[in-house]
XYZ file of C-alpha atoms in Angstrom:
682
model
C -0.033 -0.010 0.009
C 1.177 3.511 -0.875
C 0.363 6.166 1.682
C 0.476 9.795 0.694
C 0.306 12.955 2.823
C -1.747 16.040 1.945
C -2.374 19.317 3.678
C -1.350 22.940 4.186
C 2.279 24.096 4.403
C 3.872 23.791 7.871
C 1.157 21.513 9.220
C 3.563 18.806 10.097
C 3.397 16.360 7.207
C 7.136 15.682 7.013
C 7.397 15.409 10.794
C 4.579 12.930 10.847
C 6.270 10.649 8.288
C 9.526 10.940 10.230
C 7.698 9.953 13.419
C 6.045 7.005 11.744
C 9.064 5.618 9.740
C 12.196 7.205 11.212
C 13.042 8.663 7.815
C 13.481 12.390 7.161
C 12.053 12.846 3.686
C 13.427 16.398 3.329
C 16.579 15.406 1.440
C 17.410 18.674 -0.344
C 19.736 21.268 1.303
C 17.228 24.018 0.495
C 14.456 22.133 2.228
C 16.520 21.734 5.362
C 17.597 25.394 5.284
C 14.029 26.712 4.763
C 12.257 24.087 6.941
C 9.778 23.550 4.159
C 9.207 20.622 1.810
C 9.814 21.600 -1.812
C 10.013 18.222 -3.648
C 8.504 14.803 -3.179
C 9.888 12.752 -0.328
C 9.807 8.965 0.121
C 9.943 6.570 3.047
C 9.035 2.980 3.861
C 7.587 1.201 6.859
C 7.883 -2.582 7.303
C 4.575 -4.141 8.475
C 4.368 -7.044 10.897
C 2.994 -9.355 8.207
C 6.115 -8.818 6.058
C 4.596 -6.268 3.695
C 6.163 -2.790 3.261
C 4.046 0.430 3.331
C 5.391 3.061 1.095
C 5.049 6.838 1.959
C 5.013 9.751 -0.361
C 5.465 13.104 1.359
C 4.194 16.052 -0.696
C 4.876 19.787 -0.307
C 2.062 21.931 1.062
C 2.949 25.362 -0.216
C 0.633 26.776 -2.839
C 3.580 27.259 -5.230
C 4.239 23.575 -5.174
C 0.732 22.181 -5.763
C 1.973 20.894 -9.153
C 4.591 18.813 -7.252
C 1.934 17.577 -4.839
C -0.100 16.419 -7.833
C 2.849 14.466 -9.250
C 3.059 12.489 -6.054
C -0.657 12.184 -5.271
C -1.423 10.334 -8.507
C 0.314 7.219 -7.265
C -1.158 6.806 -3.803
C -3.698 4.309 -2.397
C -4.372 5.793 1.030
C -4.166 9.505 2.009
C -3.298 11.062 5.301
C -4.839 14.565 5.300
C -2.675 16.380 7.862
C -4.277 19.345 9.640
C -2.485 21.302 12.352
C -4.692 21.513 15.417
C -3.589 25.147 16.128
C -4.428 26.356 12.599
C -7.383 24.202 11.539
C -8.658 24.194 7.970
C -6.440 26.399 5.704
C -6.484 27.186 1.958
C -4.158 24.464 0.858
C -6.058 22.003 3.066
C -9.144 22.684 1.008
C -7.252 22.559 -2.257
C -5.499 19.302 -1.473
C -8.803 17.843 -0.289
C -10.413 18.814 -3.568
C -7.503 17.234 -5.487
C -7.878 14.046 -3.474
C -11.531 13.970 -4.447
C -10.828 14.679 -8.166
C -8.211 11.933 -8.296
C -10.739 9.396 -6.935
C -8.750 8.520 -3.800
C -11.424 6.945 -1.569
C -9.376 5.572 1.301
C -7.786 7.761 3.898
C -7.758 9.364 7.343
C -7.424 12.798 8.853
C -4.448 13.381 11.101
C -4.960 16.221 13.578
C -1.295 17.096 13.993
C 0.252 19.230 16.809
C -2.761 18.286 18.964
C -0.670 18.799 22.098
C -0.728 22.591 21.409
C -4.381 23.053 22.067
C -6.805 22.330 24.916
C -9.176 19.325 24.644
C -12.165 21.630 24.372
C -10.607 23.440 21.425
C -9.673 20.097 19.886
C -13.371 19.062 19.774
C -14.268 22.328 18.018
C -11.525 21.872 15.422
C -12.677 18.283 14.783
C -16.234 19.610 14.197
C -14.931 22.100 11.709
C -12.972 19.334 9.934
C -15.981 17.048 9.780
C -17.997 19.894 8.154
C -15.231 20.472 5.585
C -15.124 16.753 4.724
C -18.868 16.569 3.951
C -19.628 15.692 0.340
C -16.049 14.465 -0.206
C -14.476 11.045 -0.448
C -13.226 11.416 3.155
C -16.602 12.297 4.655
C -16.501 9.208 6.916
C -12.726 9.169 7.495
C -11.288 8.732 11.012
C -9.815 11.809 12.643
C -6.770 10.846 14.667
C -5.025 13.357 17.010
C -1.223 13.051 17.033
C 1.894 14.982 18.097
C 5.212 14.257 16.348
C 7.001 16.042 19.172
C 5.543 14.192 22.156
C 4.768 10.965 20.234
C 1.120 11.034 21.320
C -1.076 9.078 18.910
C 1.847 8.005 16.675
C 1.674 4.314 17.728
C -2.034 4.284 17.320
C -1.751 5.754 13.851
C 0.990 3.317 12.923
C -1.115 0.309 13.979
C -4.111 1.760 12.188
C -2.069 1.913 8.989
C -0.922 -1.709 9.503
C -4.557 -2.754 9.771
C -5.495 -0.801 6.659
C -2.573 -2.326 4.736
C -3.635 -5.815 5.700
C -7.132 -5.162 4.410
C -5.919 -3.591 1.214
C -6.417 -5.900 -1.687
C -3.843 -4.189 -3.801
C -4.204 -3.037 -7.371
C -4.990 -5.607 -10.023
C -1.794 -6.834 -11.603
C -3.513 -7.717 -14.922
C -3.019 -5.524 -17.924
C 0.154 -4.215 -19.448
C 2.909 -2.517 -17.559
C 2.915 1.282 -16.876
C 5.080 3.206 -14.410
C 4.685 6.999 -13.860
C 8.144 8.502 -13.408
C 8.539 11.010 -10.597
C 12.375 10.873 -10.359
C 15.321 10.023 -12.631
C 18.915 10.063 -11.558
C 22.250 8.350 -12.133
C 24.028 6.218 -9.549
C 27.780 5.629 -9.806
C 28.445 2.029 -10.810
C 24.793 1.352 -11.463
C 23.605 3.757 -14.230
C 20.232 5.380 -14.861
C 17.494 4.779 -12.304
C 13.889 5.888 -12.553
C 11.442 5.705 -9.684
C 7.628 5.851 -9.629
C 4.467 4.021 -8.782
C 3.439 1.080 -11.007
C 0.043 2.023 -12.417
C -0.763 -1.372 -14.005
C 0.651 -4.748 -14.948
C 4.005 -6.027 -13.765
C 7.673 -5.829 -14.892
C 10.574 -8.226 -14.547
C 14.339 -8.030 -14.878
C 15.321 -8.258 -18.562
C 12.052 -6.878 -19.858
C 12.137 -4.494 -22.796
C 10.171 -1.272 -22.251
C 9.627 2.097 -23.884
C 9.885 5.635 -22.436
C 6.810 7.441 -23.573
C 6.115 9.907 -25.116
C 9.703 10.167 -26.337
C 9.792 6.601 -27.678
C 13.239 5.644 -26.245
C 13.772 1.852 -25.915
C 15.018 0.542 -22.660
C 15.896 -2.734 -20.940
C 15.345 -3.396 -17.199
C 18.712 -4.334 -15.561
C 17.447 -4.495 -11.927
C 14.389 -3.725 -9.792
C 13.777 -2.397 -6.311
C 10.157 -2.804 -5.260
C 8.987 -1.238 -1.941
C 12.624 -0.550 -1.088
C 13.674 -4.154 -1.597
C 15.695 -5.820 -4.380
C 13.189 -7.818 -6.438
C 12.830 -9.832 -9.630
C 9.446 -8.275 -10.369
C 7.486 -5.156 -9.607
C 3.703 -5.091 -9.662
C 0.843 -2.696 -9.852
C 0.757 -0.563 -6.700
C 4.422 -0.947 -5.884
C 6.819 1.970 -5.531
C 9.541 0.801 -7.891
C 13.100 1.837 -8.846
C 14.063 0.531 -12.253
C 17.725 0.450 -13.366
C 17.379 1.026 -17.141
C 19.863 0.550 -19.991
C 19.591 1.397 -23.639
C 20.745 3.780 -26.358
C 20.077 7.377 -25.319
C 18.884 6.331 -21.844
C 20.041 8.871 -19.195
C 18.808 11.363 -16.689
C 18.715 14.066 -19.359
C 16.449 11.928 -21.587
C 13.918 10.906 -18.953
C 11.984 13.211 -16.635
C 9.152 13.554 -14.280
C 5.963 13.009 -16.169
C 7.299 10.346 -18.525
C 5.643 6.855 -18.447
C 7.742 3.742 -18.672
C 5.516 1.195 -20.369
C 5.082 -1.986 -22.352
C 5.994 -1.264 -26.028
C 2.523 -2.320 -27.096
C 1.099 0.693 -25.197
C 3.352 3.339 -26.790
C 0.845 5.599 -28.586
C 1.019 9.184 -27.138
C -1.932 11.445 -27.689
C -2.579 15.134 -27.633
C -6.397 15.165 -28.093
C -8.583 13.432 -25.459
C -12.312 13.341 -24.749
C -12.837 13.440 -21.007
C -15.340 13.924 -18.165
C -14.784 17.270 -16.409
C -16.121 18.257 -12.964
C -15.594 21.923 -12.166
C -15.120 22.753 -8.465
C -17.886 24.760 -6.827
C -15.447 27.452 -5.874
C -14.432 28.247 -9.428
C -15.147 32.048 -9.912
C -16.505 31.767 -13.485
C -17.931 29.289 -15.934
C -15.590 27.348 -18.230
C -15.985 28.507 -21.842
C -14.937 27.323 -25.199
C -11.148 26.816 -25.662
C -10.533 27.654 -21.995
C -6.720 27.538 -21.268
C -5.532 25.312 -18.370
C -2.578 23.370 -17.051
C -3.388 19.653 -17.211
C -1.932 17.252 -14.611
C -1.937 13.547 -15.466
C 0.013 11.062 -13.356
C 3.296 12.966 -12.782
C 3.026 14.966 -16.034
C 2.036 18.627 -16.462
C 1.211 20.073 -19.818
C -0.626 23.092 -21.218
C -4.070 22.359 -22.665
C -7.310 23.921 -23.772
C -10.822 22.743 -22.905
C -13.104 22.338 -25.897
C -16.767 22.107 -24.959
C -18.887 19.418 -26.549
C -22.102 21.340 -25.860
C -23.381 24.836 -26.406
C -23.491 25.716 -22.727
C -20.435 26.653 -20.596
C -19.607 24.373 -17.644
C -20.713 26.285 -14.531
C -18.987 25.984 -11.046
C -19.999 22.647 -9.585
C -21.059 21.338 -13.011
C -20.109 18.218 -14.839
C -19.707 17.823 -18.647
C -18.033 15.878 -21.404
C -15.247 17.933 -22.961
C -12.336 17.529 -25.320
C -8.804 18.320 -24.005
C -6.430 19.617 -26.708
C -2.914 19.405 -25.344
C 0.144 21.416 -26.232
C 2.264 18.291 -26.141
C 1.391 14.627 -26.297
C 1.219 12.441 -23.150
C 1.154 8.724 -22.448
C -2.155 7.958 -20.858
C -4.835 5.274 -20.533
C -8.596 5.536 -20.710
C -10.035 5.870 -17.197
C -6.968 7.676 -15.812
C -7.796 10.580 -13.455
C -6.602 14.110 -14.255
C -6.716 17.559 -12.716
C -6.732 20.975 -14.399
C -5.428 24.176 -12.829
C -5.371 27.726 -14.099
C -2.503 28.819 -16.300
C -0.972 30.959 -13.537
C -0.947 27.928 -11.162
C -2.998 29.869 -8.561
C -5.973 27.617 -8.236
C -7.322 24.148 -9.024
C -10.278 24.339 -11.442
C -11.456 20.796 -11.632
C -10.727 17.383 -12.996
C -12.201 14.024 -13.874
C -11.466 10.894 -15.931
C -10.019 10.442 -19.411
C -12.493 8.719 -21.773
C -11.255 8.428 -25.342
C -7.588 8.917 -26.199
C -8.242 9.128 -29.945
C -10.744 11.988 -29.976
C -11.493 13.396 -33.430
C -10.697 17.037 -34.267
C -13.741 17.290 -36.572
C -17.371 16.267 -35.988
C -16.665 15.958 -32.285
C -20.113 17.253 -31.276
C -22.429 15.274 -33.587
C -25.221 13.322 -31.899
C -23.547 10.045 -33.117
C -20.193 11.043 -31.628
C -21.724 12.059 -28.250
C -23.418 8.630 -28.028
C -20.090 6.998 -28.818
C -18.374 9.019 -26.017
C -20.947 7.740 -23.562
C -20.103 4.172 -24.660
C -16.403 4.780 -24.276
C -17.010 6.238 -20.753
C -18.297 2.840 -19.446
C -15.601 1.581 -17.069
C -16.079 -2.145 -17.552
C -14.350 -3.193 -20.775
C -16.939 -5.869 -21.678
C -19.812 -3.458 -21.193
C -17.997 -0.740 -23.067
C -17.331 -3.005 -26.099
C -20.987 -4.069 -26.091
C -22.135 -0.434 -25.966
C -19.747 0.598 -28.703
C -20.841 -2.159 -31.071
C -24.466 -1.211 -30.494
C -23.807 2.400 -31.651
C -22.759 3.646 -35.126
C -20.522 2.782 -36.934
C -21.163 -0.655 -35.254
C -17.524 -1.886 -35.595
C -14.540 -1.364 -33.288
C -10.776 -1.436 -33.573
C -10.364 -3.840 -30.678
C -6.536 -3.632 -30.714
C -6.625 0.123 -30.184
C -9.395 -0.237 -27.552
C -7.320 -2.772 -25.622
C -4.096 -0.715 -25.942
C -5.785 2.486 -24.761
C -7.131 0.641 -21.654
C -3.742 -1.114 -21.073
C -5.444 -4.496 -21.412
C -3.241 -7.600 -21.722
C -3.623 -10.106 -24.560
C -5.376 -12.545 -22.262
C -7.925 -9.945 -21.226
C -8.512 -9.007 -24.899
C -9.042 -12.654 -25.840
C -11.545 -13.021 -22.987
C -13.530 -10.122 -24.427
C -13.609 -11.854 -27.831
C -14.705 -15.180 -26.316
C -17.236 -13.920 -23.801
C -19.025 -11.634 -26.347
C -18.645 -14.031 -29.266
C -17.102 -11.196 -31.362
C -16.484 -11.694 -35.100
C -12.839 -10.808 -35.713
C -11.646 -9.284 -39.049
C -7.872 -8.755 -38.986
C -6.468 -6.095 -41.295
C -2.664 -6.040 -41.210
C -1.831 -5.060 -37.575
C -5.351 -4.032 -36.752
C -8.101 -6.279 -35.339
C -11.558 -5.067 -36.171
C -14.570 -6.672 -34.527
C -18.327 -6.878 -35.026
C -21.030 -8.235 -32.818
C -22.593 -11.513 -34.004
C -25.837 -9.704 -34.798
C -24.194 -7.064 -36.909
C -22.145 -9.631 -38.758
C -25.322 -11.534 -39.560
C -26.913 -8.326 -40.769
C -23.901 -7.603 -42.908
C -23.920 -11.046 -44.527
C -27.664 -11.073 -45.274
C -27.434 -7.592 -46.772
C -24.492 -8.642 -48.865
C -26.183 -11.724 -50.261
C -29.409 -9.776 -50.920
C -27.561 -7.022 -52.792
C -25.592 -9.510 -54.896
C -28.754 -11.474 -55.801
C -30.577 -8.305 -56.812
C -27.616 -7.023 -58.852
C -27.293 -10.284 -60.786
C -31.033 -10.354 -61.549
C -30.872 -6.742 -62.858
C -27.543 -7.175 -64.672
C -27.222 -10.816 -65.826
C -24.622 -9.776 -68.491
C -22.187 -8.261 -65.953
C -19.645 -10.364 -64.072
C -20.398 -8.812 -60.722
C -20.692 -5.559 -58.789
C -17.817 -3.271 -57.972
C -16.441 -3.591 -54.454
C -16.746 0.082 -53.584
C -20.229 0.351 -55.002
C -21.228 -2.658 -52.923
C -19.581 -1.329 -49.810
C -21.595 1.880 -49.941
C -24.843 -0.069 -50.212
C -24.382 -2.134 -47.013
C -25.176 -1.538 -43.383
C -23.030 -1.435 -41.363
C -20.775 0.503 -43.747
C -17.317 -0.799 -43.015
C -14.055 1.072 -43.805
C -12.612 -0.015 -47.143
C -9.733 -2.241 -45.777
C -12.024 -3.923 -43.262
C -14.638 -4.479 -45.987
C -12.088 -6.062 -48.317
C -10.853 -8.412 -45.528
C -14.494 -9.379 -44.726
C -15.132 -10.228 -48.368
C -11.976 -12.420 -48.410
C -13.223 -14.268 -45.309
C -16.559 -14.896 -47.022
C -14.886 -15.929 -50.267
C -12.776 -18.510 -48.509
C -15.986 -19.844 -46.880
C -17.552 -20.160 -50.362
C -20.252 -17.548 -49.712
C -19.190 -15.308 -52.642
C -16.462 -14.976 -55.303
C -13.948 -12.197 -55.816
C -12.965 -11.571 -59.383
C -10.536 -8.667 -59.436
C -12.631 -5.582 -58.764
C -15.917 -7.540 -59.066
C -17.876 -9.344 -56.354
C -20.310 -12.025 -57.338
C -22.252 -14.988 -55.979
C -20.375 -18.285 -56.540
C -22.860 -19.618 -59.107
C -23.045 -16.522 -61.253
C -21.317 -16.661 -64.682
C -21.600 -14.638 -67.871
C -21.226 -16.607 -71.098
C -20.726 -15.446 -74.706
C -22.756 -16.952 -77.621
C -21.005 -19.720 -79.509
C -20.365 -17.395 -82.435
C -18.947 -14.604 -80.179
C -16.874 -17.155 -78.200
C -15.267 -18.398 -81.457
C -14.269 -14.934 -82.535
C -13.173 -14.028 -79.007
C -10.775 -16.998 -78.868
C -9.136 -15.763 -82.094
C -8.810 -12.230 -80.698
C -7.439 -13.555 -77.371
C -4.582 -15.304 -79.121
C -3.589 -12.171 -80.902
C -3.525 -9.816 -77.840
C -1.994 -12.407 -75.476
C 1.250 -14.277 -75.443
C 4.450 -12.341 -76.240
C 2.469 -9.271 -77.364
C 0.460 -9.008 -74.110
C 2.202 -5.785 -72.992
C 1.875 -4.147 -76.478
C -1.132 -5.847 -78.097
C -2.460 -4.807 -81.574
C -5.139 -2.229 -81.778
C -8.682 -2.834 -83.064
C -7.911 -1.904 -86.738
C -4.843 -4.195 -86.724
C -6.795 -7.117 -85.299
C -9.495 -6.520 -87.935
C -6.838 -6.667 -90.721
C -5.331 -9.820 -89.287
C -8.691 -11.650 -89.029
C -10.269 -10.074 -92.096
C -13.220 -8.890 -90.049
C -14.906 -5.464 -89.831
C -13.512 -3.150 -87.193
C -17.019 -2.707 -85.798
C -17.278 -6.418 -85.144
C -13.916 -6.577 -83.440
C -14.751 -3.597 -81.350
C -18.137 -5.035 -80.361
C -16.507 -8.230 -79.132
C -13.849 -6.411 -77.200
C -16.414 -4.078 -75.597
C -18.573 -7.064 -74.652
C -15.629 -8.963 -73.148
C -14.626 -5.732 -71.371
C -18.049 -5.691 -69.608
C -17.432 -9.285 -68.537
C -14.022 -8.302 -67.157
C -11.801 -10.240 -69.571
C -10.171 -7.120 -71.139
C -9.699 -3.434 -70.315
C -9.504 -0.580 -72.806
C -6.233 1.108 -71.831
C -6.518 3.699 -74.602
C -8.944 4.254 -77.493
C -9.304 0.963 -79.401
C -6.351 -0.463 -77.456
C -7.446 -3.443 -75.298
C -5.291 -5.419 -72.872
C -6.109 -8.792 -71.307
C -6.754 -8.672 -67.563
C -3.872 -11.084 -66.762
C -1.556 -8.836 -68.795
C -2.584 -5.876 -66.594
C -2.029 -7.991 -63.490
C 1.491 -8.679 -64.822
C 2.028 -4.977 -65.425
C 1.074 -4.270 -61.768
C 3.657 -6.817 -60.720
C 6.261 -4.973 -62.879
C 5.536 -1.614 -61.217
C 5.524 -3.397 -57.844
C 9.025 -4.661 -58.574
C 10.127 -1.239 -59.718
C 8.762 0.332 -56.553
C 10.544 -2.257 -54.318
C 13.834 -1.755 -56.174
C 13.926 2.065 -56.020
C 14.880 4.135 -52.991
C 11.777 5.909 -51.854
C 9.586 3.441 -53.765
C 9.136 5.698 -56.802
C 9.846 5.002 -60.561
C 9.686 6.946 -63.813
C 8.164 6.190 -67.180
C 11.421 5.272 -68.805
C 12.138 2.566 -66.198
C 8.726 1.092 -66.775
C 9.039 1.270 -70.562
C 12.334 -0.684 -70.385
C 10.919 -3.410 -68.069
C 7.657 -3.851 -69.989
C 9.289 -3.795 -73.421
C 6.794 -1.328 -74.733
C 7.388 1.786 -76.706
C 7.288 5.166 -74.908
C 3.757 6.026 -76.236
C 2.285 2.677 -75.111
C 4.106 2.864 -71.792
C 2.663 6.348 -71.099
C -0.832 5.134 -72.056
C -0.541 2.205 -69.633
C 0.687 4.370 -66.811
C -2.050 6.977 -67.297
C -4.590 4.113 -67.263
C -3.137 2.866 -63.975
C -3.293 6.485 -62.680
C -6.967 6.726 -63.603
C -7.773 3.472 -61.820
C -5.804 4.498 -58.668
C -3.290 1.696 -59.003
C -0.434 4.161 -59.343
C -0.127 7.602 -57.803
C 1.714 10.260 -59.840
C 4.077 12.676 -58.089
C 5.582 14.914 -60.768
C 7.553 12.741 -63.201
C 7.539 9.870 -60.738
C 4.997 7.305 -59.663
C 4.416 4.978 -56.722
C 1.990 2.000 -56.203
C -1.212 2.412 -54.240
C -1.091 -0.684 -52.094
C -4.835 -0.557 -51.679
C -5.448 -1.100 -55.447
C -2.787 -3.682 -56.303
C -5.260 -6.555 -56.667
C -7.498 -4.746 -59.114
C -6.739 -7.016 -62.114
C -6.122 -10.301 -60.313
C -8.524 -13.195 -60.898
C -10.595 -14.813 -58.154
C -8.145 -17.780 -58.047
C -5.309 -15.369 -57.365
C -7.007 -13.391 -54.645
C -8.836 -15.878 -52.434
C -6.553 -18.309 -50.638
C -3.347 -16.410 -49.954
C -2.349 -16.565 -46.310
C -1.349 -12.888 -46.214
C -4.811 -12.017 -47.388
C -6.437 -14.216 -44.779
C -4.881 -12.064 -42.130
C -5.877 -8.905 -43.889
C -2.268 -8.388 -45.027
C -2.935 -7.925 -48.706
C -4.569 -4.852 -50.138
C -7.686 -4.823 -52.214
C -9.248 -2.774 -55.002
C -11.778 -1.044 -52.774
C -10.705 2.594 -53.123
C -8.705 4.797 -50.797
C -8.262 3.900 -47.126
C -10.770 5.160 -44.634
C -8.797 8.049 -43.182
C -11.655 9.274 -41.116
C -11.389 6.230 -38.887
C -7.759 6.932 -38.297
C -6.841 3.790 -40.235
C -3.505 3.932 -42.051
C -2.349 7.256 -40.499
C 1.455 7.240 -40.445
C 2.942 6.841 -36.975
C 5.079 9.700 -35.687
C 8.791 9.333 -36.243
C 10.418 8.131 -32.990
C 13.036 5.699 -31.784
C 10.167 3.289 -31.222
C 7.297 4.225 -33.514
C 3.987 4.812 -31.732
C 1.473 2.105 -32.299
C -1.133 3.291 -34.875
C-alpha cells in the first residue's frame, strides 16, 4: 500500500512521516535550510506481516501544488494532515479537492500538533474538519489526534495503517505495464535509475520497455520494489528501475514520462474526457478555456473544448475535449486535474474517456453517443455499448491498448461476447454476431438483386457494394471481410468484381469463337503491347465494328480493359504490369519510378508505356508525383482473378490490399505513426 500525505504548508506532514518511519524525507539542502518541503519525499515502513508500506510526502505550499499532484497520482491511502492550532487552511481545502478529483477513496485525517491546544478546542476543530469533509471522499474518514514532538497518537496511527494495509487488496496486476516516473537520476556504478508508482501490470528483470512519449527503448537491468531488491515489480508498488539502452540517461527521462510495455506506446494530444468543475471556481468554463493539465506525474498546457453549447458552470459536470500542447502517455479511465495557467488555483478534473478523439465532428449526436459508450468503465460493457452504436464496428486492438489491457484480457473479451474478428494487417476489427449476420444477409441480398438486374455483368464493383451495405465498413475492413466470405464459399472475388459463386456470364457460340481468335492475338508475347482494333481486324479479315463489339462485350465481362482508345489489354496482362511496377517500386529508394524505367521493363514503346501508366493512374493503381509514380497498395489486386486473390495466407490475415478505393482516413486507419526511436502504435 502506498500512503500519501496532503495538507497545508507547515502543518507537520514531514514530521509525521519521520515519526512513523524514522526517515526524514526532506533530502534537499534548500528544504533543510528553509524548513519547508519543496520536492517529493519517500519513506518505507515494514509491516508485521512482512509487507512494506510506502510513503510519499508532498509539499504543502501553494507554489508547489504541481509537485503535490505528481506524487498524489500514485497513492492508495491518503493522510490529510491538519495542524490543530491552525485548523482548515487554503491548501487544506485545495488538497482535499484534489484528493476527491483523483478518486482517492481511502484515507484518514491526522490532527497534528494536537498537544498545542486544549481538549475543548480540539473538539471544536474536529467539528470544523468534519463539516469540511462533507460531500467528499473522506466524509466518513477517521480523525486521529497526534503529536510528532511528544509521540502522542503515533503508535495508534501506525497500527491503524498496518490494519488498513492488511485489508488492502492491492491493485489488479492484470493488464500491461505502466510506471509513472517521478524521479530520474544516475548512480555511480549502477547507471540510470527511474522511480515511480506502477500504475498497471508487472515488470521483470530483462524486460524491454519504452519511455513514452519520447519513444526511447530501454531494458530493465534490476528492480527495487517497495525498497527491496526484487525480480518483479507489480501494480501498486513503488519501484526503482535500473534502465539501460541507447540514449537512456537522466537528461532523456524526466518527471511525467511513463515507462511502459512497447505495445502501449501511442502518445496522444487530443482526449475526450469527463470534467467536474469545483464549486469554488469564480466563473464558468467557456470554449477553448486555457488550463494546465496534470496527469500522473506529467504537467502540460491544454485547452478545454466544450462538446455542448453551454459553458460548464461551477459545480457542474460535462463531457469535454482536451487539446494538449504536447502529447502524453495515458490510458482511458486515468484521473486528471486541471489548474489555471498561472498555477494559482485548481479548477477541476475528472477521468479520461477516449484517447483518440477526433478534431472534426466531435459534437455530432452520433459522436456524443459514442463518447458515452467509451465512458463505461467495464471493458466488456464498453465494447457491447460501442458495437451497439454507429458505426457498429470497433478497432479492438486500439481499444485494448488504450485501456492497457493484456492479450489474455482481450481474448476473454472476444470469447465472452462471441465477437467476429476481421484482422487487417496489424489491426483487429470486431463486429457483434448480430451485426455480422446483418452484414452477411445484406451482402447476399444485394448480390442477388444485382445479378437479376444485370445478368450480362460479371459482378458488382467492391466500392459500390460497400456503400450499399449496413453497417458500412471502412474499405480495408470491408475487403478483408469479403476475403473471409470468399474462403468460406459464400461469394467469389474476381478482381474488382464481387459475385455470387454460381453467377457466370457466357458469350454466344459465335462470339466465343471470334473471342478466342482475338485472345490469341492480344496475349502471349504481345500482351504488353497488343495490336489495336484496326490491326486485329486486318489480321482476321473482319470489320472493325465487329472486333470492337466483341472487345467491348468482353470488357463488360471483365476479360479485357480498354487502356486507350481501341487499345485493349487482357486482364492477366494488366495483373502482370502491376507486378512490374511493384518490382520497380521495391527496387527504387523511396519506392518511386519513372516512365522510362517502366518502358524498359515492360518492353513497350514510350507512347504505349505512357498510355498504360495513365490508365493505372486513372484506376488508382499508381499515384503520380511529378515525373515519378508509386504504387497504391490498396489497389494492387484490381486486375487479379478470383483464383489469385482468395486463398493467400497474407490476405487471410488482412495483409494484402484490395481494390476497394482509398483507405478510410476518417477512422484513423493507415495514419502514419510519428517518427520516434520506437514508432508509436497506430
